[in-house]
Amino acid sequence: MLLNSDAIVVGGGNTLNMLGIWKAQGIDTVLKKALKKEIILAGGSAGSICWFRHGISDSRPVNLSLVDGLGFLPYSNCPHYSNEHRKNLYHKMMMDKRITSGYACDERSGILFTNGKAVEFVSQSDKHNSYFVAVDNDILQSTKMESRIILNKNALLESDFTTSSINKTVKDLLNSANKTTPLNAFIATVKESRLNKAGLSEVEKNIILNIGIEEVFLYDNKLAGIVNNAYEDYYGLWYFYNNGGVWQSLGEDIGGETIFESEITFREKAKVMIEIAEKNQNIR
């Protein structure tokens, strides 16, 4: 079955247990045959480490440690590189000359290897990257690689929508009471759903009034996305649909850790949100 596949994708999990079962069952030999047959081999986390010579893993109890992979790629590997503990151990192992130079990936990023060489780096955002890590003259160097941003196939093109920078707070725009523009509709919705809540303290009220509106995305004059900084760890993305000249709320989404990630979220979900709005007769 494996040797008749177009691609073999390995999920995450316990790398040591997985490799132990593979070797006991002869799956490692089959995978090597698949590589020679030019079947695509892929995966993330444990499914990334397994193709390399070494990798940083949480397979053993208590502590992160070094594990051996199948060695199809003659490098070391560190998935989840944005995790400081993994990154520090990876760097230490390399400085101690226990592992070879290699490649590390943050979440939502990846590398394409062809004939054992890295030929392309991809990411789903501007925050998550891939790196080449090596020691040169006893100095560790972690080089961020330029990545191509990939989106789902139904995402808007850059030319399909417009972006307006706002950089104002809710407090600055409180006089906008109607819903004839996406921005006005956002302010009106914040008033209705948050500011007008009974029992709101002055501290809570000030937090809401100081929510920053960063950008407005507009697609086909039908759908708008309002990027706001109402949350500590990510940007909010509030959708509004043009219902006969009145912009009505479709609800709020997690935009992303950066404004660019929020733009990607909008581009990937815009057409779906319009379909939902057009089917829903009870838009709020």
PDB file of N, CA, C and O in Angstrom, residues 5 16 18 20 52 56 77 98 132 137 145 168 180 186 197 226 238 242 244-245 256 261 269:
ATOM      1  N   SER A   5       1.513   4.598  -3.068  1.00  0.00           N
ATOM      2  CA  SER A   5       0.989   5.908  -2.691  1.00  0.00           C
ATOM      3  C   SER A   5       1.635   7.012  -3.522  1.00  0.00           C
ATOM      4  O   SER A   5       2.749   6.866  -4.022  1.00  0.00           O
ATOM      5  N   LEU A  16      10.307   8.258  19.219  1.00  0.00           N
ATOM      6  CA  LEU A  16      11.022   7.025  19.572  1.00  0.00           C
ATOM      7  C   LEU A  16      10.146   5.787  19.398  1.00  0.00           C
ATOM      8  O   LEU A  16      10.565   4.775  18.831  1.00  0.00           O
ATOM      9  N   MET A  18       7.455   5.481  17.567  1.00  0.00           N
ATOM     10  CA  MET A  18       7.126   5.323  16.151  1.00  0.00           C
ATOM     11  C   MET A  18       8.263   4.630  15.393  1.00  0.00           C
ATOM     12  O   MET A  18       8.045   3.645  14.674  1.00  0.00           O
ATOM     13  N   GLY A  20      10.667   2.859  16.649  1.00  0.00           N
ATOM     14  CA  GLY A  20      10.858   1.499  17.155  1.00  0.00           C
ATOM     15  C   GLY A  20       9.913   0.513  16.486  1.00  0.00           C
ATOM     16  O   GLY A  20      10.315  -0.595  16.089  1.00  0.00           O
ATOM     17  N   PHE A  52      15.215  12.944   9.171  1.00  0.00           N
ATOM     18  CA  PHE A  52      16.546  13.519   9.356  1.00  0.00           C
ATOM     19  C   PHE A  52      17.473  12.558  10.110  1.00  0.00           C
ATOM     20  O   PHE A  52      17.057  11.529  10.618  1.00  0.00           O
ATOM     21  N   ILE A  56      15.411  17.040  17.819  1.00  0.00           N
ATOM     22  CA  ILE A  56      15.076  17.355  19.207  1.00  0.00           C
ATOM     23  C   ILE A  56      13.625  16.939  19.446  1.00  0.00           C
ATOM     24  O   ILE A  56      12.719  17.384  18.750  1.00  0.00           O
ATOM     25  N   ASN A  77      17.490  18.245  12.865  1.00  0.00           N
ATOM     26  CA  ASN A  77      16.191  18.907  12.698  1.00  0.00           C
ATOM     27  C   ASN A  77      15.607  19.288  14.058  1.00  0.00           C
ATOM     28  O   ASN A  77      15.706  18.532  15.020  1.00  0.00           O
ATOM     29  N   ARG A  98      27.462  17.365  19.042  1.00  0.00           N
ATOM     30  CA  ARG A  98      26.764  16.076  19.120  1.00  0.00           C
ATOM     31  C   ARG A  98      25.848  15.860  17.931  1.00  0.00           C
ATOM     32  O   ARG A  98      25.402  14.738  17.685  1.00  0.00           O
ATOM     33  N   PHE A 132      18.266  27.842   8.848  1.00  0.00           N
ATOM     34  CA  PHE A 132      19.418  26.951   8.726  1.00  0.00           C
ATOM     35  C   PHE A 132      20.323  27.256   9.899  1.00  0.00           C
ATOM     36  O   PHE A 132      20.714  28.407  10.116  1.00  0.00           O
ATOM     37  N   ASN A 137      33.341  28.453  13.048  1.00  0.00           N
ATOM     38  CA  ASN A 137      34.404  28.998  13.911  1.00  0.00           C
ATOM     39  C   ASN A 137      33.930  29.151  15.356  1.00  0.00           C
ATOM     40  O   ASN A 137      34.136  30.191  15.999  1.00  0.00           O
ATOM     41  N   MET A 145      15.461  31.834   6.766  1.00  0.00           N
ATOM     42  CA  MET A 145      15.362  31.663   5.316  1.00  0.00           C
ATOM     43  C   MET A 145      14.142  32.416   4.781  1.00  0.00           C
ATOM     44  O   MET A 145      13.107  32.491   5.443  1.00  0.00           O
ATOM     45  N   LYS A 168      -6.841  54.215  14.946  1.00  0.00           N
ATOM     46  CA  LYS A 168      -7.622  55.010  15.888  1.00  0.00           C
ATOM     47  C   LYS A 168      -8.247  54.078  16.910  1.00  0.00           C
ATOM     48  O   LYS A 168      -8.314  52.865  16.712  1.00  0.00           O
ATOM     49  N   THR A 180     -23.611  52.702   8.016  1.00  0.00           N
ATOM     50  CA  THR A 180     -23.517  52.896   6.573  1.00  0.00           C
ATOM     51  C   THR A 180     -22.118  52.657   6.026  1.00  0.00           C
ATOM     52  O   THR A 180     -21.910  52.631   4.824  1.00  0.00           O
ATOM     53  N   PHE A 186     -18.741  48.825  12.957  1.00  0.00           N
ATOM     54  CA  PHE A 186     -17.920  48.240  14.026  1.00  0.00           C
ATOM     55  C   PHE A 186     -18.130  48.994  15.329  1.00  0.00           C
ATOM     56  O   PHE A 186     -18.340  48.384  16.391  1.00  0.00           O
ATOM     57  N   LYS A 197     -23.396  47.208  28.182  1.00  0.00           N
ATOM     58  CA  LYS A 197     -23.672  46.140  29.146  1.00  0.00           C
ATOM     59  C   LYS A 197     -23.926  46.726  30.526  1.00  0.00           C
ATOM     60  O   LYS A 197     -23.239  47.654  30.965  1.00  0.00           O
ATOM     61  N   ILE A 226     -12.534  44.065  10.059  1.00  0.00           N
ATOM     62  CA  ILE A 226     -11.976  45.110  10.919  1.00  0.00           C
ATOM     63  C   ILE A 226     -10.954  44.470  11.847  1.00  0.00           C
ATOM     64  O   ILE A 226     -11.297  43.647  12.704  1.00  0.00           O
ATOM     65  N   TRP A 238     -13.132  41.320  12.937  1.00  0.00           N
ATOM     66  CA  TRP A 238     -14.591  41.362  12.971  1.00  0.00           C
ATOM     67  C   TRP A 238     -15.111  41.538  11.549  1.00  0.00           C
ATOM     68  O   TRP A 238     -14.710  42.453  10.844  1.00  0.00           O
ATOM     69  N   ASN A 242     -22.360  43.785   3.711  1.00  0.00           N
ATOM     70  CA  ASN A 242     -23.169  44.882   3.192  1.00  0.00           C
ATOM     71  C   ASN A 242     -24.532  44.352   2.784  1.00  0.00           C
ATOM     72  O   ASN A 242     -24.705  43.750   1.726  1.00  0.00           O
ATOM     73  N   GLY A 244     -27.738  45.556   1.679  1.00  0.00           N
ATOM     74  CA  GLY A 244     -28.557  46.646   1.155  1.00  0.00           C
ATOM     75  C   GLY A 244     -28.137  48.014   1.639  1.00  0.00           C
ATOM     76  O   GLY A 244     -28.985  48.879   1.880  1.00  0.00           O
ATOM     77  N   GLY A 245     -26.835  48.235   1.775  1.00  0.00           N
ATOM     78  CA  GLY A 245     -26.326  49.530   2.219  1.00  0.00           C
ATOM     79  C   GLY A 245     -26.117  49.651   3.705  1.00  0.00           C
ATOM     80  O   GLY A 245     -25.557  50.639   4.183  1.00  0.00           O
ATOM     81  N   GLY A 256      -4.961  36.811  14.009  1.00  0.00           N
ATOM     82  CA  GLY A 256      -3.635  36.212  14.041  1.00  0.00           C
ATOM     83  C   GLY A 256      -2.746  36.971  14.997  1.00  0.00           C
ATOM     84  O   GLY A 256      -3.144  37.963  15.607  1.00  0.00           O
ATOM     85  N   GLU A 261      -0.950  38.305   9.502  1.00  0.00           N
ATOM     86  CA  GLU A 261      -1.673  37.048   9.699  1.00  0.00           C
ATOM     87  C   GLU A 261      -3.180  37.286   9.629  1.00  0.00           C
ATOM     88  O   GLU A 261      -3.922  36.448   9.103  1.00  0.00           O
ATOM     89  N   LYS A 269     -10.873  33.384   4.260  1.00  0.00           N
ATOM     90  CA  LYS A 269     -12.244  33.131   4.705  1.00  0.00           C
ATOM     91  C   LYS A 269     -13.288  34.017   4.039  1.00  0.00           C
ATOM     92  O   LYS A 269     -14.490  33.811   4.238  1.00  0.00           O
TER      93      LYS A 269
END
